[in-house]
Tab-separated table of C-alpha atoms and ligand atoms in Angstrom:
chain	number	residue	atom	x	y	z
A	4	MET	CA	22.122	-6.346	13.095
A	5	TYR	CA	22.842	-6.960	9.573
A	6	ASN	CA	26.130	-4.858	9.327
A	7	GLU	CA	27.734	-7.389	11.572
A	8	ILE	CA	27.793	-9.690	8.598
A	9	ASP	CA	30.702	-9.331	6.340
A	10	LEU	CA	29.799	-10.373	2.812
A	11	ASN	CA	33.420	-10.756	1.810
A	12	LYS	CA	33.828	-13.481	4.398
A	13	ILE	CA	31.056	-15.646	3.087
A	14	ASP	CA	32.306	-18.923	1.506
A	15	LEU	CA	30.614	-18.968	-1.895
A	16	ALA	CA	32.038	-22.271	-2.806
A	17	ALA	CA	29.940	-23.880	0.012
A	18	GLU	CA	26.192	-24.722	-0.265
A	19	PRO	CA	23.879	-21.949	0.683
A	20	PRO	CA	22.951	-22.078	4.345
A	21	ALA	CA	19.471	-23.315	5.243
A	22	GLU	CA	18.716	-20.837	7.960
A	23	GLU	CA	17.649	-17.199	7.637
A	24	PRO	CA	18.812	-14.535	7.260
A	25	SER	CA	22.282	-16.163	6.692
A	26	ARG	CA	20.994	-17.689	3.496
A	27	GLN	CA	20.018	-14.315	2.160
A	28	TYR	CA	23.378	-12.689	2.902
A	29	TYR	CA	24.985	-15.633	1.050
A	30	PHE	CA	22.815	-14.787	-1.923
A	31	MET	CA	23.693	-11.029	-1.611
A	32	ALA	CA	27.390	-12.069	-1.909
A	33	LYS	CA	26.458	-14.230	-5.001
A	34	CYS	CA	24.727	-11.259	-6.541
A	35	ARG	CA	27.915	-9.208	-5.908
A	36	GLU	CA	29.869	-11.615	-7.957
A	37	ARG	CA	27.379	-11.094	-10.924
A	38	VAL	CA	27.627	-7.285	-10.357
A	39	ARG	CA	31.323	-7.424	-10.613
A	40	GLU	CA	31.117	-9.325	-13.919
A	41	PHE	CA	28.806	-6.661	-15.175
A	42	GLU	CA	31.208	-3.967	-14.093
A	43	GLN	CA	33.904	-5.739	-16.070
A	44	THR	CA	31.906	-5.989	-19.257
A	45	TYR	CA	30.160	-2.471	-19.248
A	46	GLY	CA	32.879	-0.471	-17.395
A	47	ARG	CA	30.429	0.825	-14.744
A	48	ARG	CA	28.335	-0.426	-11.902
A	49	PRO	CA	24.893	-1.493	-12.747
A	50	THR	CA	22.013	0.699	-11.657
A	51	ALA	CA	18.736	-0.162	-9.932
A	52	CYS	CA	15.418	1.605	-9.388
A	53	VAL	CA	12.804	0.621	-6.946
A	54	THR	CA	9.376	2.153	-7.715
A	55	THR	CA	6.716	2.027	-5.026
A	56	PHE	CA	2.996	2.086	-5.417
A	57	GLY	CA	0.495	2.296	-2.539
A	58	CYS	CA	0.816	2.609	1.147
A	59	GLN	CA	3.534	3.208	3.680
A	60	MET	CA	3.854	-0.477	4.287
A	61	ASN	CA	5.021	-0.728	0.717
A	62	ALA	CA	7.331	2.339	1.142
A	63	ARG	CA	8.930	0.410	4.155
A	64	ASP	CA	9.193	-2.833	1.961
A	65	SER	CA	10.844	-0.769	-0.703
A	66	GLU	CA	13.437	0.434	1.770
A	67	LYS	CA	14.304	-3.252	2.457
A	68	LEU	CA	14.468	-3.958	-1.325
A	69	ARG	CA	16.991	-1.063	-1.745
A	70	GLY	CA	19.029	-2.303	1.282
A	71	ILE	CA	19.476	-5.576	-0.427
A	72	LEU	CA	20.241	-4.152	-3.853
A	73	GLU	CA	22.763	-1.829	-2.171
A	74	GLN	CA	24.513	-4.803	-0.482
A	75	ALA	CA	24.479	-6.533	-3.894
A	76	GLY	CA	26.580	-3.744	-5.313
A	77	TYR	CA	23.885	-1.832	-7.394
A	78	GLN	CA	24.013	1.864	-7.720
A	79	GLU	CA	20.680	3.524	-6.986
A	80	ALA	CA	19.140	5.173	-10.018
A	81	GLU	CA	16.792	8.201	-9.856
A	82	THR	CA	14.821	7.112	-12.787
A	83	GLU	CA	13.689	3.871	-14.369
A	84	GLU	CA	16.406	4.104	-16.996
A	85	ALA	CA	18.335	1.640	-14.922
A	86	ASP	CA	19.738	-1.908	-15.402
A	87	PHE	CA	17.361	-3.323	-12.847
A	88	VAL	CA	13.872	-1.993	-12.203
A	89	ILE	CA	11.468	-3.324	-9.630
A	90	TYR	CA	7.897	-2.258	-9.103
A	91	ASN	CA	6.499	-2.834	-5.492
A	92	THR	CA	2.798	-2.870	-6.444
A	93	CYS	CA	-0.441	-2.183	-4.813
A	94	THR	CA	-3.770	-3.619	-5.569
A	95	VAL	CA	-6.142	-1.968	-2.949
A	96	ARG	CA	-8.144	-0.289	-5.840
A	97	GLU	CA	-8.361	-1.167	-9.456
A	98	ASN	CA	-6.684	2.026	-10.678
A	99	ALA	CA	-3.549	0.913	-8.702
A	100	ASN	CA	-3.288	-2.200	-10.936
A	101	ASN	CA	-4.044	-0.124	-14.184
A	102	LYS	CA	-1.126	2.133	-13.298
A	103	VAL	CA	1.226	-0.795	-13.072
A	104	TYR	CA	0.162	-2.200	-16.581
A	105	GLY	CA	0.583	1.193	-18.124
A	106	ARG	CA	4.040	1.726	-16.837
A	107	LEU	CA	5.064	-1.768	-17.536
A	108	GLY	CA	4.290	-1.157	-21.220
A	109	SER	CA	6.828	1.655	-21.419
A	110	LEU	CA	9.297	-0.483	-19.480
A	111	GLY	CA	8.984	-3.245	-21.986
A	112	ALA	CA	9.695	-0.933	-24.899
A	113	ARG	CA	12.895	0.210	-23.042
A	114	LYS	CA	14.043	-3.409	-22.503
A	115	LYS	CA	13.718	-4.081	-26.282
A	116	LYS	CA	16.597	-1.462	-26.750
A	117	HIS	CA	18.599	-2.560	-23.595
A	118	PRO	CA	18.328	-6.332	-23.425
A	119	GLN	CA	20.609	-6.643	-20.585
A	120	MET	CA	17.986	-4.927	-18.500
A	121	LYS	CA	16.027	-6.874	-15.834
A	122	ILE	CA	12.496	-6.143	-14.721
A	123	ALA	CA	10.990	-7.455	-11.467
A	124	LEU	CA	7.434	-7.109	-9.957
A	125	CYS	CA	6.583	-7.740	-6.271
A	126	GLY	CA	4.044	-6.629	-3.715
A	127	CYS	CA	0.268	-6.992	-3.302
A	128	MET	CA	-0.878	-7.159	-6.850
A	129	MET	CA	1.279	-10.173	-7.492
A	130	GLN	CA	-0.644	-12.174	-4.924
A	131	GLU	CA	-3.704	-12.182	-7.280
A	132	PRO	CA	-3.496	-15.273	-9.593
A	133	THR	CA	-5.444	-13.414	-12.345
A	134	VAL	CA	-2.621	-10.800	-12.447
A	135	VAL	CA	-0.058	-13.306	-12.928
A	136	GLU	CA	-1.763	-15.168	-15.559
A	137	LYS	CA	-2.085	-11.774	-17.380
A	138	LEU	CA	1.605	-10.995	-16.990
A	139	LYS	CA	2.516	-14.627	-18.241
A	140	ALA	CA	0.340	-14.052	-21.239
A	141	SER	CA	1.079	-10.482	-22.283
A	142	TYR	CA	4.159	-9.264	-20.372
A	143	GLY	CA	6.701	-12.050	-21.104
A	144	PHE	CA	9.663	-9.719	-20.841
A	145	VAL	CA	9.233	-9.605	-17.037
A	146	ASP	CA	12.158	-11.427	-15.466
A	147	LEU	CA	11.173	-11.881	-11.858
A	148	ILE	CA	7.793	-12.001	-9.953
A	149	PHE	CA	7.286	-12.517	-6.233
A	150	GLY	CA	4.736	-11.619	-3.635
A	151	THR	CA	4.378	-10.131	-0.187
A	152	HIS	CA	5.115	-13.184	2.027
A	153	ASN	CA	8.533	-14.023	0.609
A	154	ILE	CA	10.024	-10.520	0.129
A	155	TYR	CA	12.764	-11.420	2.694
A	156	LYS	CA	13.955	-13.968	-0.100
A	157	PHE	CA	14.716	-10.913	-2.555
A	158	ALA	CA	18.469	-11.544	-2.577
A	159	GLU	CA	17.933	-15.281	-3.505
A	160	LEU	CA	15.313	-14.508	-6.109
A	161	LEU	CA	17.444	-11.703	-7.626
A	162	TYR	CA	20.366	-14.171	-8.064
A	163	LEU	CA	18.099	-16.743	-9.712
A	164	ALA	CA	16.778	-13.936	-12.062
A	165	LEU	CA	20.368	-12.905	-12.917
A	166	GLU	CA	21.237	-16.458	-13.639
A	167	ASN	CA	18.207	-17.308	-15.621
A	168	GLN	CA	16.784	-16.127	-18.971
A	169	GLY	CA	13.185	-17.075	-18.398
A	170	MET	CA	10.490	-15.570	-16.023
A	171	VAL	CA	11.256	-16.604	-12.415
A	172	ILE	CA	8.135	-16.739	-10.388
A	173	ASP	CA	7.911	-17.368	-6.702
A	174	LEU	CA	4.597	-16.917	-4.927
A	175	TRP	CA	3.364	-18.013	-1.678
A	176	GLU	CA	-0.319	-18.212	-0.438
A	177	ASP	CA	0.437	-17.312	3.066
A	178	THR	CA	3.170	-17.377	5.809
A	179	ASP	CA	3.587	-17.449	9.496
A	180	ARG	CA	7.205	-16.382	9.203
A	181	ILE	CA	8.883	-13.068	10.043
A	182	VAL	CA	12.564	-12.824	8.994
A	183	GLU	CA	14.514	-10.169	11.063
A	184	ASP	CA	17.646	-8.441	10.528
A	185	LEU	CA	17.875	-7.863	6.760
A	186	PRO	CA	19.553	-4.669	5.335
A	187	VAL	CA	17.422	-1.559	4.925
A	188	GLU	CA	18.228	1.567	2.893
A	189	ARG	CA	16.278	4.350	4.627
A	190	LYS	CA	14.900	7.303	2.582
A	191	TYR	CA	15.334	9.747	5.570
A	192	SER	CA	18.190	9.672	8.065
A	193	PHE	CA	16.191	10.993	10.783
A	194	LYS	CA	12.816	9.225	10.607
A	195	SER	CA	11.803	5.632	9.831
A	196	GLY	CA	8.839	3.367	9.304
A	197	VAL	CA	8.927	0.396	11.647
A	198	ASN	CA	6.696	-2.691	10.887
A	199	ILE	CA	5.125	-3.917	14.071
A	200	MET	CA	2.774	-6.475	12.530
A	201	PHE	CA	1.904	-7.792	9.060
A	202	GLY	CA	-1.268	-8.963	7.433
A	203	CYS	CA	-4.773	-8.425	8.508
A	204	ASN	CA	-7.656	-10.669	9.906
A	205	ASN	CA	-10.635	-8.255	9.583
A	206	PHE	CA	-11.930	-9.087	6.216
A	207	CYS	CA	-13.788	-5.747	5.704
A	208	SER	CA	-16.024	-6.921	2.866
A	209	TYR	CA	-14.731	-4.454	0.272
A	210	CYS	CA	-10.980	-4.969	1.013
A	211	ILE	CA	-8.489	-7.295	-0.773
A	212	VAL	CA	-5.683	-6.727	1.782
A	213	PRO	CA	-6.372	-9.816	3.955
A	214	TYR	CA	-6.164	-11.959	0.778
A	215	VAL	CA	-2.909	-10.474	-0.438
A	216	ARG	CA	-1.166	-9.711	2.821
A	217	GLY	CA	-2.230	-12.889	4.583
A	218	ARG	CA	-3.122	-13.404	8.280
A	219	GLU	CA	-2.222	-11.090	11.061
A	220	ARG	CA	1.273	-11.663	12.588
A	221	SER	CA	2.903	-9.515	15.224
A	222	ARG	CA	6.620	-8.988	15.596
A	223	SER	CA	7.929	-9.646	19.151
A	224	HIS	CA	8.149	-6.476	21.226
A	225	LYS	CA	11.959	-7.311	21.983
A	226	ASP	CA	12.626	-7.283	18.219
A	227	ILE	CA	10.828	-4.014	17.677
A	228	VAL	CA	12.569	-2.373	20.737
A	229	LYS	CA	15.887	-3.668	19.405
A	230	GLU	CA	15.337	-2.309	15.939
A	231	ILE	CA	14.205	1.052	17.289
A	232	ARG	CA	17.206	1.363	19.548
A	233	GLY	CA	19.442	0.631	16.487
A	234	LEU	CA	17.686	3.281	14.477
A	235	VAL	CA	17.979	5.792	17.259
A	236	SER	CA	21.765	5.048	17.489
A	237	ASP	CA	21.876	5.701	13.819
A	238	GLY	CA	20.129	9.122	13.972
A	239	VAL	CA	16.495	8.388	13.900
A	240	SER	CA	14.410	10.389	16.271
A	241	GLU	CA	10.856	9.793	14.863
A	242	VAL	CA	9.292	6.418	14.147
A	243	MET	CA	6.154	5.498	12.423
A	244	LEU	CA	4.858	2.129	13.699
A	245	LEU	CA	3.275	0.268	10.670
A	246	GLY	CA	0.554	-2.271	10.771
A	247	GLN	CA	-2.843	-2.722	8.963
A	248	ASN	CA	-4.525	-2.700	12.426
A	249	VAL	CA	-2.042	-1.587	15.107
A	250	ASN	CA	-4.738	-1.782	17.771
A	251	SER	CA	-4.782	-5.535	17.690
A	252	TYR	CA	-0.936	-5.728	17.993
A	253	GLY	CA	0.349	-8.501	20.216
A	254	LYS	CA	-2.910	-10.475	20.502
A	255	ASN	CA	-1.457	-13.599	18.919
A	256	LEU	CA	2.049	-13.575	20.345
A	257	PRO	CA	3.070	-16.490	22.683
A	258	GLU	CA	3.236	-13.834	25.552
A	259	PRO	CA	0.353	-11.468	24.654
A	260	ILE	CA	0.989	-7.896	24.895
A	261	THR	CA	-1.179	-4.860	23.977
A	262	PHE	CA	-0.384	-2.076	21.670
A	263	ALA	CA	-0.561	0.348	24.573
A	264	GLN	CA	2.067	-1.755	26.393
A	265	LEU	CA	4.321	-1.717	23.443
A	266	LEU	CA	4.002	2.015	23.231
A	267	LYS	CA	4.942	2.355	26.920
A	268	GLU	CA	8.159	0.287	26.116
A	269	LEU	CA	9.027	2.537	23.198
A	270	GLU	CA	8.433	5.697	25.241
A	271	LYS	CA	11.352	4.631	27.483
A	272	ILE	CA	13.888	4.745	24.602
A	273	GLU	CA	16.206	7.498	25.112
A	274	GLY	CA	16.833	9.667	22.081
A	275	LEU	CA	13.529	8.656	20.550
A	276	LYS	CA	11.463	11.901	20.369
A	277	ARG	CA	8.415	11.171	18.240
A	278	ILE	CA	6.220	8.087	17.977
A	279	ARG	CA	3.513	7.820	15.204
A	280	PHE	CA	1.451	4.795	14.255
A	281	MET	CA	-0.967	3.723	11.620
A	282	THR	CA	-3.533	2.336	10.949
A	283	SER	CA	-5.995	2.240	13.919
A	284	HIS	CA	-9.166	0.228	13.466
A	285	PRO	CA	-11.962	1.881	15.410
A	286	LYS	CA	-13.283	-1.365	16.844
A	287	ASP	CA	-10.035	-2.242	18.646
A	288	LEU	CA	-9.137	1.066	19.831
A	289	SER	CA	-8.873	0.768	23.651
A	290	GLN	CA	-9.179	3.183	26.502
A	291	GLU	CA	-5.796	1.941	27.675
A	292	LEU	CA	-4.447	3.363	24.325
A	293	ILE	CA	-6.202	6.677	24.751
A	294	ASP	CA	-4.804	6.916	28.297
A	295	THR	CA	-1.376	6.023	27.217
A	296	MET	CA	-1.381	8.532	24.413
A	297	ALA	CA	-2.651	11.299	26.769
A	298	ALA	CA	0.065	10.593	29.310
A	299	SER	CA	2.793	10.419	26.613
A	300	GLU	CA	5.438	13.107	25.859
A	301	LYS	CA	6.405	11.297	22.566
A	302	ILE	CA	3.378	9.932	20.986
A	303	CYS	CA	2.243	12.527	18.371
A	304	ARG	CA	-1.128	14.124	18.582
A	305	HIS	CA	-2.510	12.610	15.511
A	306	LEU	CA	-4.729	9.562	14.917
A	307	HIS	CA	-5.716	8.205	11.583
A	308	LEU	CA	-9.123	6.588	12.357
A	309	PRO	CA	-10.752	5.218	9.143
A	310	LEU	CA	-14.543	5.811	9.172
A	311	GLN	CA	-15.236	4.214	5.817
A	312	SER	CA	-18.943	5.029	6.128
A	313	GLY	CA	-21.049	7.085	8.527
A	314	SER	CA	-24.130	4.728	8.164
A	315	SER	CA	-24.524	1.842	10.584
A	316	ARG	CA	-26.366	-0.186	8.015
A	317	ILE	CA	-23.453	0.159	5.421
A	318	LEU	CA	-20.801	-0.338	8.183
A	319	LYS	CA	-22.470	-3.651	8.936
A	320	GLU	CA	-22.461	-4.629	5.235
A	321	MET	CA	-18.725	-3.467	5.162
A	322	ASN	CA	-18.084	-5.948	8.158
A	323	ARG	CA	-16.526	-3.084	10.055
A	324	ARG	CA	-17.929	-4.228	13.369
A	325	TYR	CA	-18.783	-0.743	14.842
A	326	THR	CA	-21.696	1.568	14.418
A	327	ARG	CA	-21.927	5.158	13.743
A	328	GLU	CA	-22.760	5.818	17.362
A	329	GLN	CA	-19.793	3.772	18.517
A	330	TYR	CA	-17.532	5.766	16.337
A	331	LEU	CA	-18.821	8.974	17.510
A	332	GLU	CA	-18.561	8.007	21.089
A	333	LEU	CA	-14.982	6.952	20.564
A	334	VAL	CA	-14.014	10.181	18.986
A	335	GLY	CA	-15.726	11.883	21.914
A	336	ARG	CA	-13.491	10.056	24.381
A	337	ILE	CA	-10.346	10.682	22.374
A	338	ARG	CA	-11.079	14.443	22.129
A	339	ALA	CA	-11.918	14.699	25.830
A	340	ALA	CA	-8.518	13.096	26.669
A	341	MET	CA	-6.570	15.102	24.032
A	342	PRO	CA	-8.514	18.204	22.830
A	343	GLU	CA	-5.680	19.260	20.525
A	344	ILE	CA	-5.448	15.915	18.771
A	345	ALA	CA	-5.661	15.889	14.959
A	346	ILE	CA	-7.971	13.192	13.719
A	347	THR	CA	-7.877	12.070	10.028
A	348	THR	CA	-9.817	9.419	8.262
A	349	ASP	CA	-10.435	7.209	5.087
A	350	ILE	CA	-13.912	7.174	3.553
A	351	ILE	CA	-15.265	5.078	0.764
A	352	VAL	CA	-18.195	6.455	-1.477
A	353	GLY	CA	-20.396	4.252	-3.348
A	354	PHE	CA	-20.268	0.926	-1.404
A	355	PRO	CA	-22.873	-1.530	-3.039
A	356	GLY	CA	-26.327	-0.497	-1.771
A	357	GLU	CA	-25.323	2.950	-0.521
A	358	THR	CA	-28.337	5.106	-0.711
A	359	GLU	CA	-28.674	8.964	-0.551
A	360	GLU	CA	-29.782	8.570	3.184
A	361	ASP	CA	-26.653	6.471	3.861
A	362	PHE	CA	-24.408	9.033	2.045
A	363	GLN	CA	-26.075	11.834	4.173
A	364	GLU	CA	-25.118	9.901	7.323
A	365	THR	CA	-21.539	9.934	6.173
A	366	MET	CA	-21.674	13.635	5.581
A	367	ASP	CA	-23.190	14.089	8.980
A	368	VAL	CA	-20.361	12.156	10.734
A	369	VAL	CA	-17.789	14.138	8.806
A	370	ARG	CA	-19.439	17.409	10.063
A	371	LYS	CA	-19.690	16.111	13.624
A	372	VAL	CA	-16.109	14.876	13.696
A	373	GLN	CA	-14.483	17.847	11.952
A	374	TYR	CA	-11.628	15.842	10.520
A	375	ASP	CA	-8.243	17.623	10.026
A	376	SER	CA	-8.011	15.715	6.783
A	377	ALA	CA	-9.620	12.836	5.064
A	378	PHE	CA	-8.705	10.514	2.206
A	379	THR	CA	-11.869	9.959	0.171
A	380	PHE	CA	-12.055	7.007	-2.139
A	381	ILE	CA	-14.429	5.872	-4.772
A	382	TYR	CA	-15.430	2.191	-4.123
A	383	SER	CA	-13.564	-0.204	-6.259
A	384	LYS	CA	-14.849	-3.604	-6.939
A	385	ARG	CA	-12.107	-6.134	-6.014
A	386	THR	CA	-12.742	-9.664	-7.419
A	387	GLY	CA	-12.806	-12.185	-4.704
A	388	THR	CA	-14.014	-9.887	-1.933
A	389	PRO	CA	-17.631	-10.466	-0.600
A	390	ALA	CA	-18.685	-6.917	-1.695
A	391	ALA	CA	-17.736	-7.628	-5.269
A	392	ALA	CA	-20.605	-10.177	-5.344
A	393	MET	CA	-23.147	-7.839	-3.854
A	394	GLU	CA	-26.099	-6.710	-5.799
A	395	ASP	CA	-27.082	-3.121	-6.127
A	396	GLN	CA	-23.687	-1.756	-7.203
A	397	VAL	CA	-24.185	2.104	-7.308
A	398	PRO	CA	-24.163	3.761	-10.783
A	399	GLU	CA	-20.894	5.512	-11.589
A	400	GLU	CA	-22.344	9.042	-12.061
A	401	VAL	CA	-24.250	8.837	-8.616
A	402	ILE	CA	-20.960	7.884	-7.046
A	403	LYS	CA	-19.054	10.694	-8.717
A	404	ALA	CA	-21.491	13.320	-7.648
A	405	ARG	CA	-21.503	12.188	-4.052
A	406	PHE	CA	-17.661	11.994	-4.073
A	407	ASP	CA	-17.480	15.633	-5.237
A	408	ARG	CA	-19.843	16.649	-2.463
A	409	LEU	CA	-17.891	14.841	0.119
A	410	LEU	CA	-14.642	16.139	-1.012
A	411	ALA	CA	-15.793	19.719	-0.930
A	412	GLU	CA	-17.159	19.216	2.586
A	413	VAL	CA	-13.978	17.492	3.828
A	414	GLN	CA	-11.653	20.174	2.244
A	415	GLN	CA	-13.721	23.174	3.814
A	416	ILE	CA	-13.631	21.632	7.225
A	417	ALA	CA	-9.966	20.876	7.013
A	418	ALA	CA	-9.008	24.358	5.881
A	419	ARG	CA	-11.166	25.844	8.671
A	420	LYS	CA	-9.493	23.546	11.333
A	421	ALA	CA	-5.920	24.420	9.908
A	422	GLU	CA	-6.630	28.084	10.035
A	423	ALA	CA	-7.593	27.929	13.750
A	424	LEU	CA	-3.986	27.141	14.477
A	425	THR	CA	-2.572	30.267	12.836
A	426	GLY	CA	-0.341	32.313	15.134
A	427	GLN	CA	0.492	29.380	17.459
A	428	VAL	CA	4.094	28.278	18.204
A	429	GLN	CA	4.744	24.606	17.803
A	430	THR	CA	7.687	22.268	17.254
A	431	LEU	CA	8.637	21.348	13.705
A	432	LEU	CA	10.828	18.428	12.571
A	433	VAL	CA	12.644	19.732	9.586
A	434	GLU	CA	12.610	17.119	6.808
A	435	GLU	CA	13.826	18.549	3.500
A	436	VAL	CA	14.822	21.614	1.520
A	437	ASN	CA	11.584	22.799	-0.122
A	438	ARG	CA	11.494	21.573	-3.688
A	439	GLN	CA	9.889	24.710	-5.236
A	440	ASP	CA	11.890	27.327	-3.178
A	441	ALA	CA	15.461	26.551	-2.016
A	442	SER	CA	15.473	29.344	0.518
A	443	LEU	CA	12.716	27.271	2.537
A	444	VAL	CA	12.817	24.073	4.516
A	445	SER	CA	9.683	21.930	5.048
A	446	GLY	CA	8.848	19.689	7.818
A	447	ARG	CA	5.870	18.333	10.031
A	448	LEU	CA	4.369	19.269	13.336
A	449	GLY	CA	3.495	16.618	15.743
A	450	ASN	CA	-0.207	16.685	14.429
A	451	ASN	CA	1.350	15.918	10.966
A	452	SER	CA	0.644	19.299	9.283
A	453	VAL	CA	3.392	20.602	6.935
A	454	VAL	CA	5.100	23.785	7.551
A	455	HIS	CA	7.510	25.733	5.378
A	456	ILE	CA	10.055	28.180	7.006
A	457	PRO	CA	13.115	30.045	5.827
A	458	GLY	CA	16.154	27.798	6.354
A	459	ASP	CA	18.802	25.543	4.759
A	460	ALA	CA	19.782	21.972	4.505
A	461	SER	CA	21.882	22.090	7.851
A	462	MET	CA	18.514	22.011	9.615
A	463	ILE	CA	17.361	18.796	8.182
A	464	GLY	CA	16.686	16.364	10.981
A	465	THR	CA	16.440	19.070	13.697
A	466	TYR	CA	13.509	20.200	15.930
A	467	VAL	CA	12.796	23.908	15.661
A	468	ARG	CA	10.056	25.957	17.499
A	469	VAL	CA	8.046	27.710	14.804
A	470	GLN	CA	5.375	30.234	14.678
A	471	LEU	CA	2.552	29.424	12.239
A	472	ASP	CA	2.307	32.739	10.427
A	473	GLU	CA	0.085	32.089	7.457
A	474	CYS	CA	-2.208	29.072	6.657
A	475	LYS	CA	-2.531	27.966	3.138
A	476	GLY	CA	-5.350	25.546	3.565
A	477	PHE	CA	-3.316	22.390	3.995
A	478	TYR	CA	0.102	23.761	5.042
A	479	TYR	CA	1.504	26.721	6.730
A	480	TYR	CA	4.259	29.341	6.131
A	481	GLY	CA	6.022	30.179	9.411
A	482	LYS	CA	9.358	31.185	10.952
A	483	ALA	CA	11.585	29.932	13.697
A	484	VAL	CA	11.215	31.725	16.983
B	611	5AD	N1	-12.534	0.438	-2.760
B	611	5AD	C1	-12.248	1.747	-2.377
B	611	5AD	N2	-11.405	2.014	-1.309
B	611	5AD	C2	-10.901	1.026	-0.653
B	611	5AD	N3	-10.085	0.911	0.438
B	611	5AD	C3	-9.848	-0.293	0.814
B	611	5AD	N4	-10.422	-1.169	-0.167
B	611	5AD	C4	-11.100	-0.297	-0.987
B	611	5AD	C5	-11.936	-0.545	-2.161
B	611	5AD	N5	-12.180	-1.904	-2.542
B	611	5AD	C6	-9.636	2.166	1.123
B	611	5AD	C7	-10.119	2.094	2.618
B	611	5AD	C8	-8.893	1.888	3.396
B	611	5AD	C9	-7.796	2.562	2.439
B	611	5AD	C10	-6.377	2.162	2.776
B	611	5AD	O1	-8.253	2.184	1.242
B	611	5AD	O2	-10.748	3.323	2.909
B	611	5AD	O3	-8.852	2.482	4.602
B	612	SF4	FE1	-8.582	-3.827	4.618
B	612	SF4	FE2	-10.234	-3.690	6.843
B	612	SF4	FE3	-7.953	-5.027	7.055
B	612	SF4	FE4	-7.947	-2.358	6.828
B	612	SF4	S1	-8.739	-3.564	8.436
B	612	SF4	S2	-6.616	-3.706	5.687
B	612	SF4	S3	-9.700	-2.076	5.413
B	612	SF4	S4	-9.575	-5.595	5.791
């Protein structure tokens, strides 16, 4: 693991090593030299702030960025009033991009007053050529831009940005590389995300992810097991396995292995108590996985199973490769094997050509499945995706009205489902002291529901049997029993 490498022992007079990850450790040590110079000039350590937009993949990537910044000698800043600010961006919907431009404007104003400040941008949005053109034209104060495929090179790029005055840009179109064993600074001591695969091959017609995250690549199961063993010995008891489509894990490895087989391997790790994963694509969710989950003591009773639409016609246009009937049949099998499982979903409203009848079919699936919660999205046109060129884009006000109806339905069902668990005793992993009321601690049940109970910071990271006394729609108040 990375902590076996002592940065002080790296010969900085030598040429940088060609192989990874040694090369990046060399540049971490180089950055440290610059950081020391900063300390001498300003009489304090430089501060760094990593701001994350988007999904759990990005959150995990940001932990890697923080790990490298820490090794380089930066002190973590709580706010963007820092010497180094990096935005790890998302581009899945247009409003994600707009948020970045908005905040970048204020960051630029701050840099005018603090010229020593460095600003970096990385993540999915940077993989779009039009974005980079816009940044070059109107946001010349940005010091460093890189993308999703070369994030492992952050130490090297940071060093270049510290050495140079202009804008450093390094963007790759794709990669088949996975670099292991770089430092990570985890947000929580007791739980962690673990990437099991990168990229996506599905090309759902509305989605930009395959274009910005590249082709599907799985990590070897040995590397995953090794990482999780290391995490467990470091105090982690819950992992969230991350991939755009975890159900197709392992298909392209030299020795193919299924996702269910990987889960069985992980189940054996002593000290690991909870295993979660996301995201599952319904078309690839196997009976083997259902059986493995049902037989498991550790895999949480929660499945995030994006529906996107309940209309088979729209699903076809979306290139989802399942029908409404197949989806419902799958949910039936999952529920038959695990009646207590929580099922959550993603739904898009207003895909091109969506009629009132199509929308009614979505509402109907929502009522039939009875989701424990659902993320609902207004369709966002992403340039370069097949759906962006489709005729028959649905008018905004029609989408908005449908969205409101869907949201009301989803919320009503979710509240009813949550209410049904009131009075039960379940196991809670305590995650943090409640932000509003310091006499409470908050955590999650296996099914991912949030519960607040009386307690203190000493309980963080522990598992407590709790009674769910009062349901508040999306969360519970309870007590230890
Ligand atoms: N518009 C709206 N929602 C989208 N998603 C992906 N692409 C789009 C888009 N163009 C949603 C999907 C996916 C979730 C992560 O984001 O529902 O499951
Ligand atoms: Fe996008 Fe579909 Fe891949 Fe999910 S499975 S990332 S929605 S293309």
